[in-house]
Coordinates of C-alpha atoms and ligand atoms in Angstrom, one line a residue:
Chain A
M1 CA 28.8 -22.3 -8.1
N2 CA 26.3 -23.6 -10.6
T3 CA 27.9 -26.5 -12.3
T4 CA 25.2 -27.0 -14.8
Q5 CA 26.0 -23.8 -16.5
N6 CA 29.2 -25.4 -17.6
I7 CA 27.5 -28.2 -19.4
P8 CA 27.7 -27.6 -23.1
A9 CA 24.4 -26.8 -24.7
K10 CA 24.7 -29.8 -27.0
H11 CA 24.8 -32.1 -24.0
L12 CA 21.6 -30.7 -22.7
D13 CA 19.8 -31.6 -25.8
E14 CA 20.9 -35.1 -25.6
L15 CA 19.7 -35.8 -22.1
P16 CA 15.9 -35.5 -22.3
N17 CA 15.1 -38.6 -24.2
A18 CA 16.9 -40.9 -21.9
R19 CA 15.0 -39.8 -18.8
F20 CA 11.8 -38.5 -20.2
D21 CA 9.7 -41.7 -20.0
L22 CA 10.6 -42.5 -16.4
G23 CA 10.0 -38.9 -15.3
L24 CA 6.6 -38.7 -16.9
L25 CA 5.6 -42.1 -15.6
I26 CA 6.5 -41.4 -12.0
R27 CA 4.7 -38.2 -12.0
R28 CA 1.4 -39.8 -12.9
P29 CA -0.9 -40.1 -9.9
E30 CA -2.5 -43.3 -11.4
V31 CA 0.6 -45.5 -11.4
G32 CA -0.1 -46.9 -8.0
A33 CA -3.8 -47.4 -8.8
F34 CA -2.9 -49.3 -12.0
I35 CA -0.6 -51.6 -10.1
G36 CA -3.3 -52.2 -7.5
L37 CA -5.9 -53.0 -10.2
A38 CA -3.5 -55.4 -12.0
F39 CA -2.8 -57.1 -8.7
V40 CA -6.4 -57.6 -7.5
F41 CA -7.5 -58.6 -11.0
G42 CA -4.7 -61.2 -11.1
F43 CA -5.6 -62.3 -7.6
F44 CA -9.2 -63.0 -8.4
A45 CA -8.5 -64.4 -11.9
F46 CA -6.3 -66.9 -10.1
F47 CA -8.4 -67.8 -7.1
G48 CA -11.8 -67.2 -8.6
N49 CA -13.7 -69.6 -10.9
A50 CA -13.7 -69.2 -14.7
N51 CA -16.7 -66.9 -14.6
F52 CA -14.7 -64.1 -13.2
V53 CA -13.0 -63.4 -16.4
L54 CA -16.1 -64.0 -18.6
P55 CA -18.6 -61.4 -19.4
I56 CA -20.8 -62.3 -16.5
G57 CA -18.0 -61.6 -14.1
A58 CA -17.1 -58.4 -15.9
A59 CA -20.8 -57.3 -15.7
S60 CA -20.9 -57.9 -11.9
Y61 CA -18.0 -55.6 -11.2
L62 CA -18.6 -53.1 -14.0
N63 CA -22.2 -52.5 -12.7
V64 CA -20.8 -51.8 -9.2
A65 CA -18.0 -49.6 -10.7
A66 CA -20.5 -47.6 -12.8
N67 CA -22.8 -46.6 -10.0
L68 CA -19.9 -45.9 -7.6
G69 CA -17.8 -44.3 -10.4
I70 CA -20.3 -41.7 -11.3
V71 CA -20.3 -40.4 -7.7
A72 CA -16.5 -41.0 -7.2
L73 CA -15.5 -38.8 -10.1
P74 CA -16.9 -35.5 -8.8
V75 CA -15.9 -36.5 -5.2
G76 CA -12.4 -37.0 -6.6
L77 CA -12.4 -33.6 -8.3
L78 CA -13.6 -32.0 -5.1
M79 CA -10.9 -33.8 -3.2
I80 CA -8.3 -32.5 -5.6
A81 CA -9.7 -29.0 -5.1
G82 CA -9.3 -29.5 -1.4
E83 CA -12.9 -30.3 -0.4
L84 CA -14.9 -33.3 0.7
D85 CA -18.5 -34.1 0.0
I86 CA -20.1 -36.8 2.1
S87 CA -23.7 -35.6 1.6
I88 CA -23.7 -37.8 -1.5
G89 CA -24.7 -40.6 0.9
A90 CA -28.1 -38.9 1.4
M91 CA -28.3 -37.5 -2.1
I92 CA -28.5 -40.9 -3.8
P93 CA -31.7 -41.9 -2.0
A94 CA -32.9 -38.4 -2.3
G95 CA -32.6 -38.5 -6.0
A96 CA -34.2 -41.9 -6.1
M97 CA -37.2 -40.9 -4.0
T98 CA -37.7 -37.6 -5.8
V99 CA -38.3 -39.2 -9.2
A100 CA -40.4 -42.0 -7.6
I101 CA -42.6 -39.6 -5.7
V102 CA -43.0 -37.0 -8.5
S103 CA -43.5 -39.5 -11.4
G104 CA -44.5 -42.7 -9.5
H105 CA -46.7 -41.5 -6.7
Y106 CA -48.1 -38.3 -8.3
G107 CA -47.9 -39.7 -11.9
A108 CA -46.2 -36.6 -13.4
P109 CA -44.5 -37.2 -16.7
I110 CA -41.2 -39.0 -16.2
V111 CA -39.1 -36.1 -17.5
V112 CA -40.5 -33.9 -14.8
G113 CA -39.5 -36.4 -12.2
I114 CA -36.0 -36.7 -13.6
G115 CA -35.7 -33.0 -13.8
A116 CA -36.9 -32.6 -10.2
S117 CA -34.4 -35.2 -9.1
L118 CA -31.5 -33.4 -10.8
L119 CA -32.7 -30.0 -9.6
L120 CA -32.8 -31.2 -6.0
G121 CA -29.2 -32.4 -6.5
F122 CA -28.2 -29.0 -7.9
V123 CA -29.8 -27.1 -5.1
I124 CA -28.3 -29.2 -2.3
G125 CA -24.9 -28.9 -4.1
L126 CA -25.4 -25.1 -4.2
I127 CA -26.1 -25.1 -0.5
N128 CA -23.0 -27.2 0.3
G129 CA -20.9 -25.0 -1.9
I130 CA -22.2 -21.7 -0.6
L131 CA -22.0 -22.7 3.0
T132 CA -18.5 -23.9 2.6
I133 CA -17.2 -20.7 1.0
R134 CA -19.2 -18.4 3.2
T135 CA -18.7 -19.9 6.6
G136 CA -15.2 -21.2 6.2
V137 CA -16.3 -24.3 8.1
P138 CA -14.5 -27.3 6.6
S139 CA -16.6 -29.0 3.9
L140 CA -16.4 -32.3 5.8
I141 CA -18.5 -30.7 8.5
V142 CA -20.8 -28.8 6.2
T143 CA -21.6 -31.8 4.2
L144 CA -22.0 -33.9 7.3
G145 CA -24.7 -31.5 8.2
T146 CA -26.4 -31.7 4.9
L147 CA -26.0 -35.4 4.9
F148 CA -28.2 -35.7 8.0
A149 CA -30.5 -32.9 7.0
V150 CA -31.2 -34.4 3.6
Q151 CA -31.6 -37.8 5.0
G152 CA -34.2 -36.5 7.5
L153 CA -35.9 -34.4 4.9
V154 CA -36.3 -37.4 2.5
L155 CA -37.6 -39.7 5.2
G156 CA -40.0 -37.1 6.5
V157 CA -41.3 -35.9 3.2
S158 CA -41.7 -39.4 1.8
V159 CA -43.7 -40.6 4.7
A160 CA -45.8 -37.4 4.8
L161 CA -46.6 -37.5 1.1
T162 CA -46.8 -41.2 0.4
G163 CA -47.2 -42.8 3.8
S164 CA -44.4 -45.2 2.9
T165 CA -40.6 -45.4 2.8
S166 CA -40.6 -47.2 -0.5
V167 CA -42.3 -45.9 -3.6
P168 CA -42.8 -47.8 -6.9
L169 CA -42.2 -46.2 -10.3
S170 CA -42.8 -47.7 -13.7
A171 CA -41.0 -45.7 -16.3
P172 CA -41.7 -45.8 -20.0
D173 CA -39.6 -48.2 -22.1
W174 CA -37.4 -45.6 -23.8
I175 CA -36.6 -44.0 -20.4
K176 CA -35.7 -47.4 -19.1
T177 CA -33.5 -48.0 -22.1
V178 CA -31.6 -44.8 -21.6
F179 CA -31.3 -44.7 -17.8
G180 CA -32.1 -48.1 -16.3
S181 CA -31.8 -51.3 -18.3
Y182 CA -29.4 -54.1 -19.0
V183 CA -27.4 -54.3 -22.2
A184 CA -26.7 -57.9 -23.3
N185 CA -28.8 -59.1 -20.3
S186 CA -26.3 -58.2 -17.7
F187 CA -24.5 -54.9 -18.2
Q188 CA -26.3 -51.9 -16.7
V189 CA -26.7 -49.0 -19.1
T190 CA -25.2 -46.8 -16.4
I191 CA -21.8 -48.2 -17.4
F192 CA -22.0 -46.1 -20.6
W193 CA -23.0 -43.0 -18.6
W194 CA -20.0 -43.6 -16.3
L195 CA -17.6 -44.0 -19.2
A196 CA -18.9 -40.8 -20.8
F197 CA -18.6 -39.0 -17.5
V198 CA -15.0 -40.3 -17.2
V199 CA -14.2 -38.8 -20.6
M200 CA -15.9 -35.5 -19.6
C201 CA -14.0 -35.3 -16.3
F202 CA -10.8 -36.1 -18.0
F203 CA -11.3 -33.3 -20.4
V204 CA -12.1 -30.8 -17.7
L205 CA -9.3 -31.8 -15.3
H206 CA -6.5 -32.5 -17.7
M207 CA -7.2 -30.7 -20.9
S208 CA -9.1 -27.5 -20.0
R209 CA -7.8 -24.6 -18.1
Y210 CA -10.4 -25.3 -15.3
G211 CA -8.4 -28.4 -14.5
N212 CA -5.4 -26.2 -13.8
W213 CA -7.5 -24.1 -11.5
I214 CA -8.8 -27.1 -9.6
F215 CA -5.3 -28.3 -8.9
A216 CA -4.2 -24.8 -7.9
M217 CA -7.2 -24.5 -5.5
G218 CA -6.3 -27.7 -3.8
G219 CA -2.6 -26.9 -3.7
D220 CA -3.0 -23.4 -2.2
R221 CA -6.4 -21.8 -2.1
E222 CA -5.1 -18.4 -1.1
S223 CA -2.5 -18.2 -3.9
A224 CA -5.0 -19.4 -6.3
R225 CA -7.4 -16.6 -5.4
N226 CA -4.5 -14.1 -5.6
V227 CA -3.7 -15.0 -9.2
G228 CA -7.3 -14.4 -10.1
I229 CA -8.8 -17.8 -10.2
P230 CA -12.6 -17.7 -9.3
T231 CA -12.2 -20.2 -6.5
E232 CA -15.6 -19.6 -5.0
R233 CA -17.5 -20.1 -8.2
L234 CA -15.5 -23.2 -9.0
T235 CA -16.1 -24.6 -5.5
V236 CA -19.8 -24.2 -5.8
A237 CA -19.8 -25.7 -9.3
L238 CA -17.9 -28.7 -8.1
F239 CA -20.3 -29.3 -5.2
A240 CA -23.3 -28.9 -7.5
T241 CA -21.8 -31.5 -9.8
S242 CA -21.2 -34.0 -7.1
S243 CA -24.7 -33.6 -5.6
M244 CA -26.2 -33.9 -9.1
S245 CA -24.2 -37.0 -9.9
A246 CA -25.4 -38.6 -6.7
S247 CA -29.1 -37.8 -7.5
F248 CA -28.5 -39.1 -11.0
V249 CA -27.3 -42.4 -9.7
G250 CA -30.3 -42.7 -7.4
M251 CA -32.6 -41.7 -10.2
C252 CA -31.1 -44.4 -12.5
Q253 CA -31.4 -47.0 -9.8
T254 CA -35.1 -46.2 -9.3
I255 CA -35.8 -46.5 -13.0
L256 CA -33.8 -49.8 -13.2
Y257 CA -35.5 -51.4 -10.2
S258 CA -38.8 -49.7 -10.7
S259 CA -38.9 -48.6 -7.1
A260 CA -37.1 -46.3 -4.6
Q261 CA -36.2 -46.7 -0.9
V262 CA -35.4 -43.9 1.5
S263 CA -32.5 -45.9 2.9
G264 CA -29.3 -47.0 1.2
G265 CA -26.6 -44.8 -0.2
M266 CA -24.6 -44.5 3.0
S267 CA -22.1 -47.1 1.9
Y268 CA -21.2 -44.8 -1.0
I269 CA -19.6 -42.3 1.3
F270 CA -16.8 -44.4 2.4
N271 CA -16.6 -46.4 -0.8
S272 CA -16.2 -43.2 -2.9
I273 CA -13.5 -41.9 -0.6
V274 CA -11.6 -45.2 -0.7
T275 CA -11.9 -45.4 -4.4
V276 CA -10.6 -41.9 -4.9
V277 CA -7.7 -42.3 -2.5
V278 CA -6.8 -45.7 -3.9
G279 CA -6.9 -43.9 -7.3
G280 CA -4.0 -41.7 -6.2
V281 CA -5.8 -38.5 -5.2
L282 CA -4.2 -36.8 -2.3
L283 CA -6.7 -36.5 0.6
T284 CA -5.5 -33.0 1.3
G285 CA -5.9 -31.9 -2.3
G286 CA -3.7 -30.6 -5.1
F287 CA -2.8 -33.9 -6.7
G288 CA -4.7 -36.7 -8.5
S289 CA -6.0 -37.8 -11.9
V290 CA -9.2 -38.9 -13.6
V291 CA -7.5 -42.1 -14.9
G292 CA -6.4 -42.8 -11.3
I293 CA -10.0 -42.4 -10.1
F294 CA -11.1 -44.7 -12.9
F295 CA -8.6 -47.4 -11.9
G296 CA -9.5 -46.9 -8.2
T297 CA -13.1 -47.4 -9.0
L298 CA -12.4 -50.6 -10.9
T299 CA -10.1 -51.9 -8.2
F300 CA -12.8 -51.3 -5.6
A301 CA -15.5 -53.0 -7.7
V302 CA -13.3 -56.0 -8.6
V303 CA -12.5 -56.6 -4.9
S304 CA -16.0 -56.2 -3.7
Q305 CA -17.4 -58.5 -6.4
G306 CA -14.5 -60.8 -7.1
I307 CA -14.8 -62.3 -3.7
Y308 CA -18.1 -64.0 -4.8
F309 CA -16.2 -65.9 -7.5
T310 CA -13.9 -67.5 -5.1
Q311 CA -14.3 -70.1 -2.3
F312 CA -13.6 -67.4 0.3
D313 CA -16.3 -66.1 2.6
A314 CA -17.5 -62.8 1.3
N315 CA -16.8 -61.2 4.6
W316 CA -13.1 -61.2 3.7
A317 CA -13.7 -58.6 1.0
S318 CA -13.6 -55.7 3.5
L319 CA -10.3 -57.0 4.9
I320 CA -8.9 -56.9 1.4
I321 CA -10.2 -53.4 0.7
G322 CA -8.8 -52.2 4.0
V323 CA -5.4 -53.6 3.3
L324 CA -5.5 -52.4 -0.2
L325 CA -6.4 -48.9 0.9
L326 CA -3.4 -48.7 3.2
L327 CA -1.1 -50.2 0.6
A328 CA -2.4 -47.8 -2.0
V329 CA -1.8 -44.8 0.2
L330 CA 1.7 -46.0 0.9
T331 CA 2.4 -46.6 -2.7
N332 CA 0.9 -43.3 -3.8
N333 CA 2.9 -41.5 -1.1
T334 CA 6.1 -43.1 -2.3
F335 CA 5.4 -42.3 -5.9
R336 CA 4.6 -38.7 -5.0
K337 CA 7.8 -38.3 -3.2
M338 CA 9.7 -39.8 -6.1
A339 CA 7.9 -37.5 -8.4
L340 CA 8.8 -34.5 -6.3
S341 CA 12.4 -35.4 -5.9
Y342 CA 12.8 -36.7 -9.4
S343 CA 15.0 -34.7 -11.6
P344 CA 17.7 -35.6 -14.0
K345 CA 21.0 -36.5 -12.3
K346 CA 22.7 -33.3 -13.4
G347 CA 20.2 -31.3 -11.3
R348 CA 21.6 -32.9 -8.2
T349 CA 25.0 -31.4 -8.4
S350 CA 24.4 -28.1 -6.8
Chain B
M1 CA 13.5 14.0 -11.2
S2 CA 10.8 12.0 -13.0
T3 CA 7.6 10.8 -11.3
P4 CA 8.3 7.8 -9.1
L5 CA 6.7 4.6 -10.3
I6 CA 5.1 4.0 -6.9
E7 CA 4.4 6.6 -4.3
L8 CA 2.9 6.3 -0.9
K9 CA 1.7 9.4 1.0
N10 CA 0.8 9.1 4.7
V11 CA -0.5 5.6 4.4
T12 CA -2.2 4.3 7.6
K13 CA -3.6 0.8 8.1
S14 CA -5.6 -0.2 11.2
F15 CA -7.2 -3.5 12.1
G16 CA -10.0 -2.4 14.3
V17 CA -8.4 -0.3 17.0
M18 CA -4.9 -1.5 16.3
D19 CA -2.8 0.8 14.1
V20 CA -0.4 -1.5 12.3
L21 CA 0.9 1.2 10.0
H22 CA 0.9 4.9 10.5
G23 CA 2.0 7.8 8.3
I24 CA 4.1 5.8 5.8
T25 CA 5.5 8.0 3.0
L26 CA 7.7 6.3 0.5
K27 CA 8.5 6.2 -3.2
V28 CA 10.3 3.8 -5.5
N29 CA 11.6 4.6 -9.0
K30 CA 11.8 2.5 -12.1
G31 CA 15.0 0.3 -12.0
E32 CA 15.4 0.8 -8.3
V33 CA 15.5 -1.6 -5.4
L34 CA 13.9 -0.5 -2.2
C35 CA 14.8 -2.6 0.8
L36 CA 12.1 -2.7 3.5
L37 CA 13.7 -3.5 6.8
G38 CA 12.3 -4.0 10.2
D39 CA 11.9 -6.4 13.1
N40 CA 9.3 -9.0 13.4
G41 CA 5.8 -7.5 13.6
A42 CA 7.0 -4.1 12.5
G43 CA 4.4 -4.1 9.7
K44 CA 6.4 -5.0 6.6
S45 CA 4.1 -7.6 5.4
T46 CA 1.1 -5.5 6.1
L47 CA 2.6 -2.7 4.1
I48 CA 3.2 -4.8 1.1
K49 CA -0.2 -6.4 1.4
T50 CA -1.6 -2.9 1.2
L51 CA 0.4 -2.3 -1.9
S52 CA -0.6 -5.6 -3.6
G53 CA -4.3 -5.1 -3.1
V54 CA -4.9 -7.6 -0.3
Y55 CA -5.7 -4.8 2.2
K56 CA -7.0 -1.3 1.6
P57 CA -5.2 1.5 3.3
T58 CA -7.3 3.0 6.1
S59 CA -6.2 6.4 5.0
G60 CA -3.5 8.0 2.9
S61 CA -2.9 7.8 -0.8
F62 CA -1.1 5.5 -3.1
S63 CA -0.2 6.4 -6.7
I64 CA 1.4 4.7 -9.7
D65 CA 3.0 6.9 -12.2
G66 CA 1.6 9.8 -10.3
E67 CA -1.9 8.6 -10.7
R68 CA -3.9 7.7 -7.6
V69 CA -5.0 4.1 -7.4
S70 CA -7.1 2.0 -5.1
F71 CA -7.3 -1.8 -5.5
A72 CA -10.3 -3.9 -4.7
S73 CA -8.4 -7.1 -5.1
P74 CA -4.9 -8.6 -5.7
R75 CA -6.0 -9.2 -9.2
E76 CA -6.5 -5.5 -9.8
A77 CA -3.1 -4.8 -8.5
Q78 CA -1.6 -7.4 -10.8
D79 CA -3.4 -5.8 -13.7
K80 CA -1.6 -2.6 -12.9
G81 CA 1.7 -4.4 -12.9
I82 CA 2.2 -5.0 -9.2
A83 CA 3.4 -8.6 -8.7
T84 CA 4.0 -10.0 -5.2
V85 CA 6.1 -13.1 -4.6
Y86 CA 5.6 -14.6 -1.1
Q87 CA 8.1 -16.5 0.8
F88 CA 7.5 -19.8 -1.0
G89 CA 6.9 -18.2 -4.3
G90 CA 3.1 -18.5 -4.0
T91 CA 3.6 -21.6 -6.0
F92 CA 2.0 -25.0 -6.0
P93 CA 4.4 -27.8 -5.0
L94 CA 2.5 -30.6 -6.8
M95 CA 2.0 -28.9 -10.0
S96 CA 4.3 -28.9 -13.0
I97 CA 6.6 -25.9 -13.7
G98 CA 4.7 -25.2 -16.9
R99 CA 1.2 -25.3 -15.3
C100 CA 2.4 -23.3 -12.3
F101 CA 3.9 -20.6 -14.5
F102 CA 0.7 -20.0 -16.4
I103 CA -1.7 -20.5 -13.6
G104 CA -4.7 -18.3 -14.2
N105 CA -3.4 -17.4 -17.7
E106 CA -3.2 -20.8 -19.4
P107 CA -2.2 -20.8 -23.0
T108 CA -4.8 -22.8 -25.0
K109 CA -5.0 -24.3 -28.5
S110 CA -7.9 -25.7 -30.3
F111 CA -8.8 -29.3 -30.1
G112 CA -11.7 -30.0 -32.4
P113 CA -14.5 -27.6 -31.1
F114 CA -12.7 -27.2 -27.7
R115 CA -10.0 -25.0 -26.4
V116 CA -7.5 -27.1 -24.5
Y117 CA -4.5 -26.3 -22.4
D118 CA -1.3 -26.2 -24.5
R119 CA 1.1 -28.0 -22.3
K120 CA 4.0 -28.0 -24.7
R121 CA 3.9 -24.3 -25.3
A122 CA 3.4 -23.6 -21.6
N123 CA 6.4 -25.7 -20.7
Q124 CA 8.6 -24.2 -23.4
I125 CA 7.8 -20.6 -22.5
A126 CA 8.2 -21.3 -18.7
V127 CA 11.5 -23.0 -19.1
K128 CA 12.8 -20.3 -21.3
A129 CA 11.7 -17.5 -19.0
V130 CA 13.4 -19.2 -16.0
Q131 CA 16.5 -19.9 -18.0
D132 CA 16.7 -16.3 -19.1
F133 CA 17.0 -15.4 -15.5
G134 CA 20.1 -17.6 -15.3
I135 CA 18.6 -20.8 -13.9
T136 CA 19.7 -23.0 -16.7
R137 CA 19.4 -26.1 -14.6
I138 CA 15.6 -26.1 -15.2
D139 CA 15.0 -27.6 -18.6
D140 CA 12.0 -29.8 -18.1
G141 CA 8.6 -28.0 -17.8
D142 CA 6.9 -31.2 -16.6
R143 CA 9.0 -31.3 -13.4
L144 CA 7.0 -30.6 -10.2
V145 CA 7.6 -27.3 -8.6
G146 CA 7.9 -29.0 -5.2
G147 CA 11.0 -30.7 -6.5
M148 CA 12.8 -27.5 -7.1
S149 CA 15.0 -25.9 -4.5
G150 CA 13.7 -22.9 -2.6
G151 CA 15.8 -20.5 -4.6
E152 CA 14.6 -22.0 -7.9
R153 CA 11.0 -21.6 -6.8
Q154 CA 11.6 -18.0 -6.0
S155 CA 13.2 -17.6 -9.4
L156 CA 10.3 -19.2 -11.1
A157 CA 7.9 -16.9 -9.4
I158 CA 9.9 -13.8 -10.2
A159 CA 10.4 -14.9 -13.8
R160 CA 6.7 -15.5 -14.0
A161 CA 5.9 -12.0 -12.7
V162 CA 8.3 -10.4 -15.1
Y163 CA 6.9 -12.5 -18.0
F164 CA 3.4 -11.3 -17.3
G165 CA 4.5 -7.7 -17.5
A166 CA 5.1 -6.8 -13.9
R167 CA 6.5 -3.3 -13.4
V168 CA 6.8 -3.5 -9.6
L169 CA 8.1 -6.6 -8.0
I170 CA 7.3 -7.1 -4.3
L171 CA 9.3 -9.8 -2.6
D172 CA 8.4 -10.7 1.0
E173 CA 11.5 -12.3 2.6
P174 CA 12.5 -14.2 -0.5
T175 CA 15.8 -15.2 1.1
A176 CA 14.6 -16.1 4.6
A177 CA 14.6 -19.8 4.3
L178 CA 17.5 -20.1 1.9
G179 CA 21.1 -21.0 2.4
V180 CA 23.8 -18.6 1.4
K181 CA 24.2 -20.0 -2.1
Q182 CA 20.5 -20.1 -2.8
A183 CA 20.1 -16.6 -1.4
S184 CA 22.7 -15.2 -3.6
H185 CA 20.9 -16.8 -6.5
V186 CA 17.8 -14.9 -5.6
L187 CA 19.7 -11.7 -5.1
R188 CA 21.2 -12.0 -8.5
I189 CA 17.7 -12.4 -9.9
V190 CA 16.6 -9.3 -8.1
L191 CA 19.4 -7.4 -9.8
E192 CA 18.4 -8.8 -13.1
A193 CA 14.8 -7.6 -12.6
K194 CA 16.1 -4.2 -11.7
K195 CA 18.3 -4.2 -14.8
R196 CA 15.2 -4.8 -16.8
G197 CA 13.7 -1.6 -15.4
L198 CA 11.4 -3.0 -12.7
A199 CA 10.9 -1.3 -9.4
V200 CA 11.6 -3.8 -6.7
I201 CA 10.5 -3.8 -3.1
F202 CA 12.5 -6.3 -1.2
I203 CA 11.7 -7.3 2.4
T204 CA 14.4 -8.9 4.5
H205 CA 15.7 -9.3 8.0
Q206 CA 19.2 -9.7 6.7
V207 CA 21.1 -6.5 6.4
T208 CA 23.8 -8.1 4.3
H209 CA 21.2 -9.1 1.7
A210 CA 19.7 -5.7 1.8
M211 CA 23.0 -4.0 1.3
A212 CA 23.9 -6.3 -1.6
V213 CA 21.0 -5.2 -3.8
G214 CA 19.4 -2.1 -2.3
D215 CA 19.4 1.4 -3.7
Q216 CA 17.0 2.8 -1.2
F217 CA 16.3 1.6 2.3
A218 CA 13.3 2.1 4.5
V219 CA 13.3 0.9 8.1
L220 CA 9.9 0.3 9.8
I221 CA 9.7 0.3 13.6
R222 CA 6.3 -0.5 15.1
G223 CA 4.4 0.6 12.1
G224 CA 6.2 3.9 11.6
L225 CA 8.8 4.8 9.1
A226 CA 11.9 5.2 11.3
A227 CA 14.4 6.0 8.5
N228 CA 14.5 6.3 4.8
F229 CA 17.9 6.7 3.1
S230 CA 19.9 5.9 0.0
K231 CA 22.7 3.5 -0.6
G232 CA 26.0 4.5 1.0
E233 CA 24.4 7.0 3.4
K234 CA 24.6 4.7 6.4
T235 CA 27.0 1.9 7.4
R236 CA 26.0 -1.6 8.0
E237 CA 26.3 -1.1 11.8
E238 CA 24.0 1.9 11.7
I239 CA 21.4 0.0 9.7
T240 CA 21.7 -3.0 12.1
D241 CA 21.2 -0.7 15.0
L242 CA 18.2 0.9 13.4
M243 CA 16.5 -2.4 13.1
A244 CA 15.6 -3.0 16.7
G245 CA 17.0 -6.4 17.7
G246 CA 19.0 -6.6 14.5
Q247 CA 20.7 -9.9 14.4
T248 CA 24.4 -10.5 14.2
L249 CA 24.7 -11.0 10.5
A250 CA 27.5 -8.5 10.1
N251 CA 30.1 -11.1 9.2
L252 CA 28.0 -13.0 6.7
D253 CA 29.5 -12.7 3.4
I254 CA 27.8 -13.7 0.3
D255 CA 29.3 -14.0 -3.1
L256 CA 27.5 -11.9 -5.5
E257 CA 29.1 -12.1 -8.9
E258 CA 27.3 -9.9 -11.3
Ligands
LIG401 N1 -5.1 -9.1 9.7 C1 -4.6 -8.6 10.8 N2 -5.4 -8.3 11.8 C2 -4.9 -7.8 13.0 N3 -3.6 -7.6 13.2 C3 -2.7 -7.9 12.2 C4 -3.2 -8.4 11.0 N4 -2.1 -8.6 10.2 C5 -1.0 -8.2 10.9 N5 -1.4 -7.8 12.1 C6 -0.5 -7.3 13.2 O1 0.2 -6.2 12.6 C7 1.6 -6.3 13.1 C8 2.5 -6.2 11.9 O2 2.5 -7.5 11.2 P1 3.3 -7.8 9.9 O3 3.0 -9.2 9.5 O4 3.0 -6.7 8.9 O5 4.8 -7.7 10.5 P2 6.1 -8.0 9.7 O6 6.9 -6.8 9.8 O7 5.9 -8.6 8.3 O8 6.8 -9.1 10.6 P3 7.7 -10.4 10.2 O9 9.1 -9.9 10.1 O10 7.5 -11.3 11.4 O11 7.1 -11.0 9.0 C9 1.7 -7.5 14.0 O12 1.6 -7.0 15.3 C10 0.5 -8.3 13.6 O13 0.1 -9.0 14.7
LIG402 MG1 6.2 -10.5 7.4

């Protein structure tokens, strides 16, 4: 009945090497994202002018990637855990305005402004997380609520306190160097924050036990709870991280541009979801990788900036992103199916 | 006779005004398989959820080794050695066998100042545990659980429970979605667990499966214990009749080679 039991043990030992590489490769959620990135990079390197492959070109898409990437990473982790956070669209301007109002308008020390901005992110994240676990309402709806609530709050408070929707801030030089400046004239310092955050998220998701818990939660929340994983605390922590990341990005932008606006940030909602999905994360949770999110972010940034290096009208960029998203989802689905059904030939016999 | 490993006395469970279980008195000994039979909605799942800490009994007592217990959470029940395997093994299709096996109890190793998940060791132990249960086909701990057959998944979940020191194994319809061959696989594993001295509570709709592994049988009808008897005390026909609406499984033969 079980043919494999008849295979001599020696034979079993010989098999793994021959199939190991393929098996491991197919199971990686980032394979599709990497192919996508190679494709769009090749496309713009070919159709774009020489600048695209020079540092100036790299700076243009890395700057976009860094700002988007810092938000996309926690959004991706949340998606893997089975949750969505769209309130980041309001948290970016909220973080931006908070530091500008506290340190710009009221002249408090910059560290107080930065602290207030991150604290606001933390609190909104807590609210998102607690509402999600307590009410059982899907997090898409919960964060849709906080998205509008925070947006209204920021607008109302800004106008009430400063009488304006745009507040200037001049940060001290050292703060600018750390949070909002250009390295080698064109690379935003946030690129380094982003890379550090990538490493941190990689560690958490793929090397620590918390990563295992995040996957388990996204795979089957009920079972995860039953094996003793603190799903509620983890959910709240993930929401807090995503909100704080969004306010961090807003805060860095305020410091870089020396002013904050109440608007802007909404585009990050869709962009981060596109990025994460292109990066191979399963929209319904339980599957994905940090490297995939990293490639997805770069892919998005290359498409949105690469278009300016070509003769094409910039309006075509959205078309490319749309097609790319669909292709990525199809590719990722295919790979996931292959990963699921992939097993050494001998496993097929019974 | 020694104290039963698990003993229920007069257990009742109500959801609001609805009595789902009433007056259930049952015991299971070490190295024994209790088959819990009953039609859809009879309360089988509710009974095992009460045993595994998901629900608290409304009244009645529940003892392990003669000692009264009360669980606030499934985790507490697990700590007492009660492992529950649900129909799909409570496993995570898109996770690797190794990660799934150790979920919530990940082995770690040091990595500089950090503790990191020890994938190699997890895979090794998981593969060995599954193979020890006779599923030698599984030899790669990186394979995704979703790629395993239903029977293999059940086996993984059972092997996992046993590895983590379960003393009581509760299986809710582990063979329901399986073909004859796969089901016999699972039944063989149930016998292996029994041989290792676990008490097994096995829920099924299939009388044949029950008769293949059961030492004790309990039939639930509308939340009450309609019959409780030992192996050989009743014929297949009598058991089938007891289970209201028992299906025509009488002729299903499974090959169980022990
Ligand atoms: N949480 C609950 N709240 C209210 N009623 C419930 C709850 N859980 C189960 N019930 C009811 O209790 C009864 C028994 O359900 P249970 O799931 O235990 O049956 P079962 O014997 O496992 O059936 P099946 O063979 O279909 O799995 C059903 O009528 C069900 O509707
Ligand atoms: Mg049931």
